[in-house]
Amino acid sequence: PEKKVNPYGGAIALGHPLGASGILRTVDAISIIEDTGAKYVMTAFCIGGGQGIALLLKNCDDVRGEQKKTEETIVAKSAFSIKNVGIVGGAGTMGHGIAQVAAAAGYRVILRDVDRDTLAHGIRAIERNLAKGIQLGKLTEADRDQTLEYIHGTTHLDKLYQADLIVEAVPERLELKQAILRELESGTDRQFIFASNTSSLSITEIAKSSRQPERVVGMHFFNPVHVMRLLEIVVGEATSPETVEIAREVGRRLRKE
């Protein structure tokens, strides 16, 4: 293999695909993109036998920028925006964490669970998290007060009818998640996105109980939600691109990746 490389540049001997000169020219091209922000850079080099090849490099930052513009356009064209977030099973470990980060991001949160005691337990868990954040210097008392102000607890499912995004964080039983989705849709004609926090069930199967399966998506948070930055967006067979981009936009606002 050593004989296939011309360490001094020029022709690349014995059909080696790049060789030393090719590598150097490629590195130079990448440096030009990084230094100038150019969209494209082309470089050419000899491969011997009177032949040569050209290499066209595209600025990846530019590609990401175009992708972001496309995503923003999809969201902007939609008449649907997220202002109110409902959490079903909201007082559990995952639910109260999702409620906390959503309220901290400025969303009005409706936290729904089966009884007042369970709700109170969830609110106390949020208060402990916020107190720890103040203790560590990551939050101010004003941050705490605003977050708690944006959270409204309820035991009534119909209070969720005013939500634009409803996140379910109930136990991992398909029939339970489907029943909640059916009940929500039967109680209101208002459009909403239904996001499941499931880590194991099929979004496609959950969506089969919906009249609007294109508005069903997976938003899988990781525990503890107020600490972990990761958010997994899971797409079902019928999930629309608009729903996916809105879920991503919510994730970005929640400072998730």
PDB file of C-alpha atoms in Angstrom:
ATOM      1  CA  PRO A   1       0.000   0.000   0.000  1.00  0.00           C
ATOM      2  CA  GLU A   2       2.875   2.399   0.624  1.00  0.00           C
ATOM      3  CA  LYS A   3       3.813   2.346  -3.057  1.00  0.00           C
ATOM      4  CA  LYS A   4       0.320   3.517  -3.999  1.00  0.00           C
ATOM      5  CA  VAL A   5       0.800   6.840  -2.224  1.00  0.00           C
ATOM      6  CA  ASN A   6       2.768   9.716  -3.655  1.00  0.00           C
ATOM      7  CA  PRO A   7       3.834  11.620  -0.513  1.00  0.00           C
ATOM      8  CA  TYR A   8       4.947  14.586  -2.592  1.00  0.00           C
ATOM      9  CA  GLY A   9       1.623  15.254  -4.269  1.00  0.00           C
ATOM     10  CA  GLY A  10       1.041  15.240  -8.008  1.00  0.00           C
ATOM     11  CA  ALA A  11      -0.165  12.050  -9.674  1.00  0.00           C
ATOM     12  CA  ILE A  12      -1.513   9.311  -7.444  1.00  0.00           C
ATOM     13  CA  ALA A  13       0.234   6.127  -8.451  1.00  0.00           C
ATOM     14  CA  LEU A  14      -1.282   2.697  -9.127  1.00  0.00           C
ATOM     15  CA  GLY A  15      -4.905   3.735  -8.921  1.00  0.00           C
ATOM     16  CA  HIS A  16      -4.947   4.790  -5.236  1.00  0.00           C
ATOM     17  CA  PRO A  17      -8.260   6.641  -4.792  1.00  0.00           C
ATOM     18  CA  LEU A  18      -6.858   9.646  -2.954  1.00  0.00           C
ATOM     19  CA  GLY A  19      -3.245   9.328  -1.904  1.00  0.00           C
ATOM     20  CA  ALA A  20      -1.348  12.056  -0.091  1.00  0.00           C
ATOM     21  CA  SER A  21      -2.122  14.809  -2.585  1.00  0.00           C
ATOM     22  CA  GLY A  22      -5.828  14.011  -2.587  1.00  0.00           C
ATOM     23  CA  ILE A  23      -6.016  14.045   1.202  1.00  0.00           C
ATOM     24  CA  LEU A  24      -4.175  17.356   1.392  1.00  0.00           C
ATOM     25  CA  ARG A  25      -6.421  18.947  -1.231  1.00  0.00           C
ATOM     26  CA  THR A  26      -9.532  17.674   0.570  1.00  0.00           C
ATOM     27  CA  VAL A  27      -8.327  19.063   3.902  1.00  0.00           C
ATOM     28  CA  ASP A  28      -7.581  22.400   2.189  1.00  0.00           C
ATOM     29  CA  ALA A  29     -11.104  22.474   0.754  1.00  0.00           C
ATOM     30  CA  ILE A  30     -12.652  21.822   4.164  1.00  0.00           C
ATOM     31  CA  SER A  31     -10.515  24.599   5.655  1.00  0.00           C
ATOM     32  CA  ILE A  32     -11.759  27.020   2.993  1.00  0.00           C
ATOM     33  CA  ILE A  33     -15.379  26.207   3.909  1.00  0.00           C
ATOM     34  CA  GLU A  34     -14.669  26.690   7.616  1.00  0.00           C
ATOM     35  CA  ASP A  35     -12.730  29.940   7.100  1.00  0.00           C
ATOM     36  CA  THR A  36     -14.965  31.638   4.539  1.00  0.00           C
ATOM     37  CA  GLY A  37     -18.375  30.099   5.076  1.00  0.00           C
ATOM     38  CA  ALA A  38     -18.542  29.235   1.378  1.00  0.00           C
ATOM     39  CA  LYS A  39     -21.511  27.113   0.304  1.00  0.00           C
ATOM     40  CA  TYR A  40     -19.488  24.973  -2.103  1.00  0.00           C
ATOM     41  CA  VAL A  41     -15.805  24.250  -2.760  1.00  0.00           C
ATOM     42  CA  MET A  42     -14.502  22.163  -5.650  1.00  0.00           C
ATOM     43  CA  THR A  43     -11.061  20.633  -5.806  1.00  0.00           C
ATOM     44  CA  ALA A  44      -9.464  18.483  -8.505  1.00  0.00           C
ATOM     45  CA  PHE A  45      -6.454  16.196  -8.581  1.00  0.00           C
ATOM     46  CA  CYS A  46      -4.690  13.774 -10.891  1.00  0.00           C
ATOM     47  CA  ILE A  47      -5.138  10.028 -10.477  1.00  0.00           C
ATOM     48  CA  GLY A  48      -2.503   9.069 -13.031  1.00  0.00           C
ATOM     49  CA  GLY A  49      -2.728   7.758 -16.560  1.00  0.00           C
ATOM     50  CA  GLY A  50      -3.732  11.160 -17.830  1.00  0.00           C
ATOM     51  CA  GLN A  51      -6.913  11.102 -15.780  1.00  0.00           C
ATOM     52  CA  GLY A  52      -8.230  13.239 -12.946  1.00  0.00           C
ATOM     53  CA  ILE A  53     -11.223  13.511 -10.629  1.00  0.00           C
ATOM     54  CA  ALA A  54     -13.062  16.440  -9.097  1.00  0.00           C
ATOM     55  CA  LEU A  55     -14.481  16.597  -5.590  1.00  0.00           C
ATOM     56  CA  LEU A  56     -17.385  18.943  -4.743  1.00  0.00           C
ATOM     57  CA  LEU A  57     -17.916  19.694  -1.052  1.00  0.00           C
ATOM     58  CA  LYS A  58     -21.047  21.348   0.326  1.00  0.00           C
ATOM     59  CA  ASN A  59     -21.104  23.355   3.533  1.00  0.00           C
ATOM     60  CA  CYS A  60     -22.996  21.199   6.092  1.00  0.00           C
ATOM     61  CA  ASP A  61     -23.899  24.251   8.157  1.00  0.00           C
ATOM     62  CA  ASP A  62     -25.644  25.591   5.075  1.00  0.00           C
ATOM     63  CA  VAL A  63     -27.521  22.293   4.683  1.00  0.00           C
ATOM     64  CA  ARG A  64     -28.611  22.425   8.323  1.00  0.00           C
ATOM     65  CA  GLY A  65     -29.649  26.033   7.841  1.00  0.00           C
ATOM     66  CA  GLU A  66     -31.801  25.107   4.860  1.00  0.00           C
ATOM     67  CA  GLN A  67     -33.353  22.248   6.817  1.00  0.00           C
ATOM     68  CA  LYS A  68     -34.152  24.554   9.727  1.00  0.00           C
ATOM     69  CA  LYS A  69     -35.769  27.066   7.347  1.00  0.00           C
ATOM     70  CA  THR A  70     -37.887  24.264   5.896  1.00  0.00           C
ATOM     71  CA  GLU A  71     -38.982  23.178   9.376  1.00  0.00           C
ATOM     72  CA  GLU A  72     -39.783  26.767  10.358  1.00  0.00           C
ATOM     73  CA  THR A  73     -41.783  27.217   7.165  1.00  0.00           C
ATOM     74  CA  ILE A  74     -43.878  24.128   7.917  1.00  0.00           C
ATOM     75  CA  VAL A  75     -44.637  25.439  11.405  1.00  0.00           C
ATOM     76  CA  ALA A  76     -45.238  28.999  10.175  1.00  0.00           C
ATOM     77  CA  LYS A  77     -47.692  27.852   7.493  1.00  0.00           C
ATOM     78  CA  SER A  78     -49.701  26.009  10.121  1.00  0.00           C
ATOM     79  CA  ALA A  79     -52.512  27.908  11.777  1.00  0.00           C
ATOM     80  CA  PHE A  80     -51.901  25.704  14.791  1.00  0.00           C
ATOM     81  CA  SER A  81     -49.728  26.941  17.631  1.00  0.00           C
ATOM     82  CA  ILE A  82     -49.047  25.558  21.087  1.00  0.00           C
ATOM     83  CA  LYS A  83     -49.970  27.758  24.027  1.00  0.00           C
ATOM     84  CA  ASN A  84     -51.568  25.359  26.500  1.00  0.00           C
ATOM     85  CA  VAL A  85     -50.116  21.955  27.355  1.00  0.00           C
ATOM     86  CA  GLY A  86     -52.118  19.240  29.070  1.00  0.00           C
ATOM     87  CA  ILE A  87     -50.518  16.353  30.946  1.00  0.00           C
ATOM     88  CA  VAL A  88     -52.506  13.146  31.555  1.00  0.00           C
ATOM     89  CA  GLY A  89     -51.068  11.116  34.414  1.00  0.00           C
ATOM     90  CA  GLY A  90     -49.348  14.339  35.285  1.00  0.00           C
ATOM     91  CA  ALA A  91     -48.545  13.687  38.927  1.00  0.00           C
ATOM     92  CA  GLY A  92     -46.398  10.624  38.270  1.00  0.00           C
ATOM     93  CA  THR A  93     -42.612  10.599  37.969  1.00  0.00           C
ATOM     94  CA  MET A  94     -42.576  11.449  34.272  1.00  0.00           C
ATOM     95  CA  GLY A  95     -45.739  13.528  34.238  1.00  0.00           C
ATOM     96  CA  HIS A  96     -44.767  16.051  36.876  1.00  0.00           C
ATOM     97  CA  GLY A  97     -41.320  16.406  35.272  1.00  0.00           C
ATOM     98  CA  ILE A  98     -42.881  17.173  31.881  1.00  0.00           C
ATOM     99  CA  ALA A  99     -45.249  19.641  33.540  1.00  0.00           C
ATOM    100  CA  GLN A 100     -42.330  21.391  35.246  1.00  0.00           C
ATOM    101  CA  VAL A 101     -40.230  21.909  32.108  1.00  0.00           C
ATOM    102  CA  ALA A 102     -43.277  22.966  30.076  1.00  0.00           C
ATOM    103  CA  ALA A 103     -44.287  25.579  32.653  1.00  0.00           C
ATOM    104  CA  ALA A 104     -40.683  26.762  32.958  1.00  0.00           C
ATOM    105  CA  ALA A 105     -40.674  27.279  29.177  1.00  0.00           C
ATOM    106  CA  GLY A 106     -43.705  29.555  29.438  1.00  0.00           C
ATOM    107  CA  TYR A 107     -46.514  27.171  28.492  1.00  0.00           C
ATOM    108  CA  ARG A 108     -49.737  27.170  30.477  1.00  0.00           C
ATOM    109  CA  VAL A 109     -49.918  23.653  31.910  1.00  0.00           C
ATOM    110  CA  ILE A 110     -53.011  21.673  32.911  1.00  0.00           C
ATOM    111  CA  LEU A 111     -51.866  18.823  35.144  1.00  0.00           C
ATOM    112  CA  ARG A 112     -54.484  16.093  35.347  1.00  0.00           C
ATOM    113  CA  ASP A 113     -54.499  12.993  37.524  1.00  0.00           C
ATOM    114  CA  VAL A 114     -57.020  10.698  39.124  1.00  0.00           C
ATOM    115  CA  ASP A 115     -57.384  12.269  42.587  1.00  0.00           C
ATOM    116  CA  ARG A 116     -56.390  15.277  44.673  1.00  0.00           C
ATOM    117  CA  ASP A 117     -53.877  13.390  46.815  1.00  0.00           C
ATOM    118  CA  THR A 118     -51.994  12.198  43.734  1.00  0.00           C
ATOM    119  CA  LEU A 119     -52.045  15.712  42.311  1.00  0.00           C
ATOM    120  CA  ALA A 120     -50.716  17.190  45.566  1.00  0.00           C
ATOM    121  CA  HIS A 121     -47.901  14.623  45.535  1.00  0.00           C
ATOM    122  CA  GLY A 122     -46.929  15.699  42.016  1.00  0.00           C
ATOM    123  CA  ILE A 123     -46.971  19.412  42.856  1.00  0.00           C
ATOM    124  CA  ARG A 124     -44.812  18.778  45.936  1.00  0.00           C
ATOM    125  CA  ALA A 125     -42.298  16.917  43.754  1.00  0.00           C
ATOM    126  CA  ILE A 126     -42.131  19.926  41.409  1.00  0.00           C
ATOM    127  CA  GLU A 127     -41.638  22.255  44.378  1.00  0.00           C
ATOM    128  CA  ARG A 128     -38.758  20.087  45.635  1.00  0.00           C
ATOM    129  CA  ASN A 129     -37.102  20.148  42.207  1.00  0.00           C
ATOM    130  CA  LEU A 130     -37.404  23.920  42.031  1.00  0.00           C
ATOM    131  CA  ALA A 131     -36.065  24.356  45.557  1.00  0.00           C
ATOM    132  CA  LYS A 132     -33.050  22.218  44.641  1.00  0.00           C
ATOM    133  CA  GLY A 133     -32.518  24.363  41.541  1.00  0.00           C
ATOM    134  CA  ILE A 134     -32.472  27.521  43.681  1.00  0.00           C
ATOM    135  CA  GLN A 135     -30.076  25.865  46.130  1.00  0.00           C
ATOM    136  CA  LEU A 136     -27.695  25.022  43.287  1.00  0.00           C
ATOM    137  CA  GLY A 137     -27.910  28.530  41.864  1.00  0.00           C
ATOM    138  CA  LYS A 138     -29.581  27.383  38.636  1.00  0.00           C
ATOM    139  CA  LEU A 139     -32.915  29.085  39.341  1.00  0.00           C
ATOM    140  CA  THR A 140     -34.138  32.201  41.069  1.00  0.00           C
ATOM    141  CA  GLU A 141     -37.127  32.503  43.347  1.00  0.00           C
ATOM    142  CA  ALA A 142     -38.834  34.417  40.538  1.00  0.00           C
ATOM    143  CA  ASP A 143     -38.265  31.428  38.215  1.00  0.00           C
ATOM    144  CA  ARG A 144     -39.832  29.150  40.803  1.00  0.00           C
ATOM    145  CA  ASP A 145     -42.846  31.391  41.324  1.00  0.00           C
ATOM    146  CA  GLN A 146     -43.530  31.774  37.602  1.00  0.00           C
ATOM    147  CA  THR A 147     -43.222  28.035  36.952  1.00  0.00           C
ATOM    148  CA  LEU A 148     -45.705  27.204  39.722  1.00  0.00           C
ATOM    149  CA  GLU A 149     -48.050  29.972  38.578  1.00  0.00           C
ATOM    150  CA  TYR A 150     -48.259  28.378  35.125  1.00  0.00           C
ATOM    151  CA  ILE A 151     -49.328  24.964  36.473  1.00  0.00           C
ATOM    152  CA  HIS A 152     -52.999  24.226  37.148  1.00  0.00           C
ATOM    153  CA  GLY A 153     -53.921  20.871  38.694  1.00  0.00           C
ATOM    154  CA  THR A 154     -57.202  19.094  38.061  1.00  0.00           C
ATOM    155  CA  THR A 155     -58.879  15.702  38.400  1.00  0.00           C
ATOM    156  CA  HIS A 156     -61.273  16.422  35.515  1.00  0.00           C
ATOM    157  CA  LEU A 157     -60.345  15.226  32.055  1.00  0.00           C
ATOM    158  CA  ASP A 158     -62.562  17.846  30.411  1.00  0.00           C
ATOM    159  CA  LYS A 159     -60.237  20.590  31.673  1.00  0.00           C
ATOM    160  CA  LEU A 160     -57.777  19.318  29.064  1.00  0.00           C
ATOM    161  CA  TYR A 161     -60.112  20.317  26.228  1.00  0.00           C
ATOM    162  CA  GLN A 162     -58.489  23.754  26.148  1.00  0.00           C
ATOM    163  CA  ALA A 163     -55.004  22.263  25.570  1.00  0.00           C
ATOM    164  CA  ASP A 164     -53.277  22.508  22.194  1.00  0.00           C
ATOM    165  CA  LEU A 165     -50.853  19.701  23.041  1.00  0.00           C
ATOM    166  CA  ILE A 166     -51.795  16.826  25.323  1.00  0.00           C
ATOM    167  CA  VAL A 167     -49.003  14.586  26.587  1.00  0.00           C
ATOM    168  CA  GLU A 168     -49.984  11.289  28.160  1.00  0.00           C
ATOM    169  CA  ALA A 169     -47.691   9.770  30.771  1.00  0.00           C
ATOM    170  CA  VAL A 170     -49.948   6.992  32.051  1.00  0.00           C
ATOM    171  CA  PRO A 171     -48.835   3.357  32.657  1.00  0.00           C
ATOM    172  CA  GLU A 172     -47.629   1.388  29.634  1.00  0.00           C
ATOM    173  CA  ARG A 173     -50.901  -0.250  28.645  1.00  0.00           C
ATOM    174  CA  LEU A 174     -52.020   0.166  25.048  1.00  0.00           C
ATOM    175  CA  GLU A 175     -55.732  -0.074  25.811  1.00  0.00           C
ATOM    176  CA  LEU A 176     -55.442   2.618  28.512  1.00  0.00           C
ATOM    177  CA  LYS A 177     -53.669   5.090  26.213  1.00  0.00           C
ATOM    178  CA  GLN A 178     -56.168   4.405  23.421  1.00  0.00           C
ATOM    179  CA  ALA A 179     -59.118   4.866  25.799  1.00  0.00           C
ATOM    180  CA  ILE A 180     -57.796   8.242  26.977  1.00  0.00           C
ATOM    181  CA  LEU A 181     -57.311   9.404  23.394  1.00  0.00           C
ATOM    182  CA  ARG A 182     -60.835   8.315  22.416  1.00  0.00           C
ATOM    183  CA  GLU A 183     -62.345  10.037  25.462  1.00  0.00           C
ATOM    184  CA  LEU A 184     -60.503  13.269  24.742  1.00  0.00           C
ATOM    185  CA  GLU A 185     -61.600  13.304  21.099  1.00  0.00           C
ATOM    186  CA  SER A 186     -65.215  12.450  21.942  1.00  0.00           C
ATOM    187  CA  GLY A 187     -65.439  15.341  24.406  1.00  0.00           C
ATOM    188  CA  THR A 188     -64.337  18.167  22.114  1.00  0.00           C
ATOM    189  CA  ASP A 189     -64.221  19.185  18.473  1.00  0.00           C
ATOM    190  CA  ARG A 190     -61.198  21.360  19.191  1.00  0.00           C
ATOM    191  CA  GLN A 191     -58.045  20.248  17.384  1.00  0.00           C
ATOM    192  CA  PHE A 192     -55.079  19.169  19.485  1.00  0.00           C
ATOM    193  CA  ILE A 193     -51.905  17.153  19.141  1.00  0.00           C
ATOM    194  CA  PHE A 194     -51.786  13.986  21.214  1.00  0.00           C
ATOM    195  CA  ALA A 195     -48.261  13.013  22.275  1.00  0.00           C
ATOM    196  CA  SER A 196     -47.459   9.764  24.016  1.00  0.00           C
ATOM    197  CA  ASN A 197     -44.514   9.482  26.381  1.00  0.00           C
ATOM    198  CA  THR A 198     -44.417   5.726  25.778  1.00  0.00           C
ATOM    199  CA  SER A 199     -41.025   4.066  25.660  1.00  0.00           C
ATOM    200  CA  SER A 200     -42.199   0.710  24.340  1.00  0.00           C
ATOM    201  CA  LEU A 201     -45.610   0.855  22.660  1.00  0.00           C
ATOM    202  CA  SER A 202     -46.294   1.537  18.987  1.00  0.00           C
ATOM    203  CA  ILE A 203     -47.406   5.068  18.103  1.00  0.00           C
ATOM    204  CA  THR A 204     -49.148   3.606  15.054  1.00  0.00           C
ATOM    205  CA  GLU A 205     -51.200   1.297  17.297  1.00  0.00           C
ATOM    206  CA  ILE A 206     -52.065   4.095  19.732  1.00  0.00           C
ATOM    207  CA  ALA A 207     -53.155   6.282  16.798  1.00  0.00           C
ATOM    208  CA  LYS A 208     -55.566   3.623  15.519  1.00  0.00           C
ATOM    209  CA  SER A 209     -58.023   4.760  18.191  1.00  0.00           C
ATOM    210  CA  SER A 210     -57.946   8.351  16.888  1.00  0.00           C
ATOM    211  CA  ARG A 211     -60.153  10.128  14.377  1.00  0.00           C
ATOM    212  CA  GLN A 212     -57.086  12.194  13.459  1.00  0.00           C
ATOM    213  CA  PRO A 213     -54.102   9.806  13.548  1.00  0.00           C
ATOM    214  CA  GLU A 214     -51.999  12.398  11.736  1.00  0.00           C
ATOM    215  CA  ARG A 215     -52.000  14.397  14.996  1.00  0.00           C
ATOM    216  CA  VAL A 216     -50.640  11.551  17.125  1.00  0.00           C
ATOM    217  CA  VAL A 217     -46.896  11.492  17.818  1.00  0.00           C
ATOM    218  CA  GLY A 218     -44.455  10.090  20.328  1.00  0.00           C
ATOM    219  CA  MET A 219     -42.584  12.474  22.647  1.00  0.00           C
ATOM    220  CA  HIS A 220     -40.480  10.222  24.831  1.00  0.00           C
ATOM    221  CA  PHE A 221     -38.846  12.151  27.688  1.00  0.00           C
ATOM    222  CA  PHE A 222     -36.102  10.748  29.885  1.00  0.00           C
ATOM    223  CA  ASN A 223     -36.005  10.686  33.675  1.00  0.00           C
ATOM    224  CA  PRO A 224     -35.461  12.988  35.488  1.00  0.00           C
ATOM    225  CA  VAL A 225     -37.144  15.207  32.903  1.00  0.00           C
ATOM    226  CA  HIS A 226     -35.961  18.519  34.373  1.00  0.00           C
ATOM    227  CA  VAL A 227     -32.332  17.328  34.151  1.00  0.00           C
ATOM    228  CA  MET A 228     -32.098  15.091  31.073  1.00  0.00           C
ATOM    229  CA  ARG A 229     -31.809  17.035  27.815  1.00  0.00           C
ATOM    230  CA  LEU A 230     -32.762  14.178  25.519  1.00  0.00           C
ATOM    231  CA  LEU A 231     -36.177  13.985  23.833  1.00  0.00           C
ATOM    232  CA  GLU A 232     -37.077  11.208  21.403  1.00  0.00           C
ATOM    233  CA  ILE A 233     -39.647  12.121  18.734  1.00  0.00           C
ATOM    234  CA  VAL A 234     -41.386   8.949  17.514  1.00  0.00           C
ATOM    235  CA  VAL A 235     -43.380   8.976  14.287  1.00  0.00           C
ATOM    236  CA  GLY A 236     -46.317   6.703  13.549  1.00  0.00           C
ATOM    237  CA  GLU A 237     -47.357   5.584  10.084  1.00  0.00           C
ATOM    238  CA  ALA A 238     -49.986   8.335   9.867  1.00  0.00           C
ATOM    239  CA  THR A 239     -48.165  11.136  11.745  1.00  0.00           C
ATOM    240  CA  SER A 240     -48.047  14.250   9.569  1.00  0.00           C
ATOM    241  CA  PRO A 241     -44.866  16.273   8.890  1.00  0.00           C
ATOM    242  CA  GLU A 242     -46.599  19.276  10.452  1.00  0.00           C
ATOM    243  CA  THR A 243     -47.182  17.379  13.695  1.00  0.00           C
ATOM    244  CA  VAL A 244     -43.551  16.219  13.773  1.00  0.00           C
ATOM    245  CA  GLU A 245     -42.210  19.743  13.293  1.00  0.00           C
ATOM    246  CA  ILE A 246     -44.513  21.185  15.950  1.00  0.00           C
ATOM    247  CA  ALA A 247     -43.326  18.484  18.361  1.00  0.00           C
ATOM    248  CA  ARG A 248     -39.727  19.371  17.520  1.00  0.00           C
ATOM    249  CA  GLU A 249     -40.414  23.059  18.045  1.00  0.00           C
ATOM    250  CA  VAL A 250     -41.934  22.323  21.455  1.00  0.00           C
ATOM    251  CA  GLY A 251     -38.854  20.216  22.263  1.00  0.00           C
ATOM    252  CA  ARG A 252     -36.548  23.079  21.337  1.00  0.00           C
ATOM    253  CA  ARG A 253     -38.536  25.469  23.538  1.00  0.00           C
ATOM    254  CA  LEU A 254     -38.218  22.951  26.382  1.00  0.00           C
ATOM    255  CA  ARG A 255     -34.443  23.008  25.748  1.00  0.00           C
ATOM    256  CA  LYS A 256     -34.424  19.362  24.729  1.00  0.00           C
ATOM    257  CA  GLU A 257     -32.251  17.788  22.076  1.00  0.00           C
TER     258      GLU A 257
END
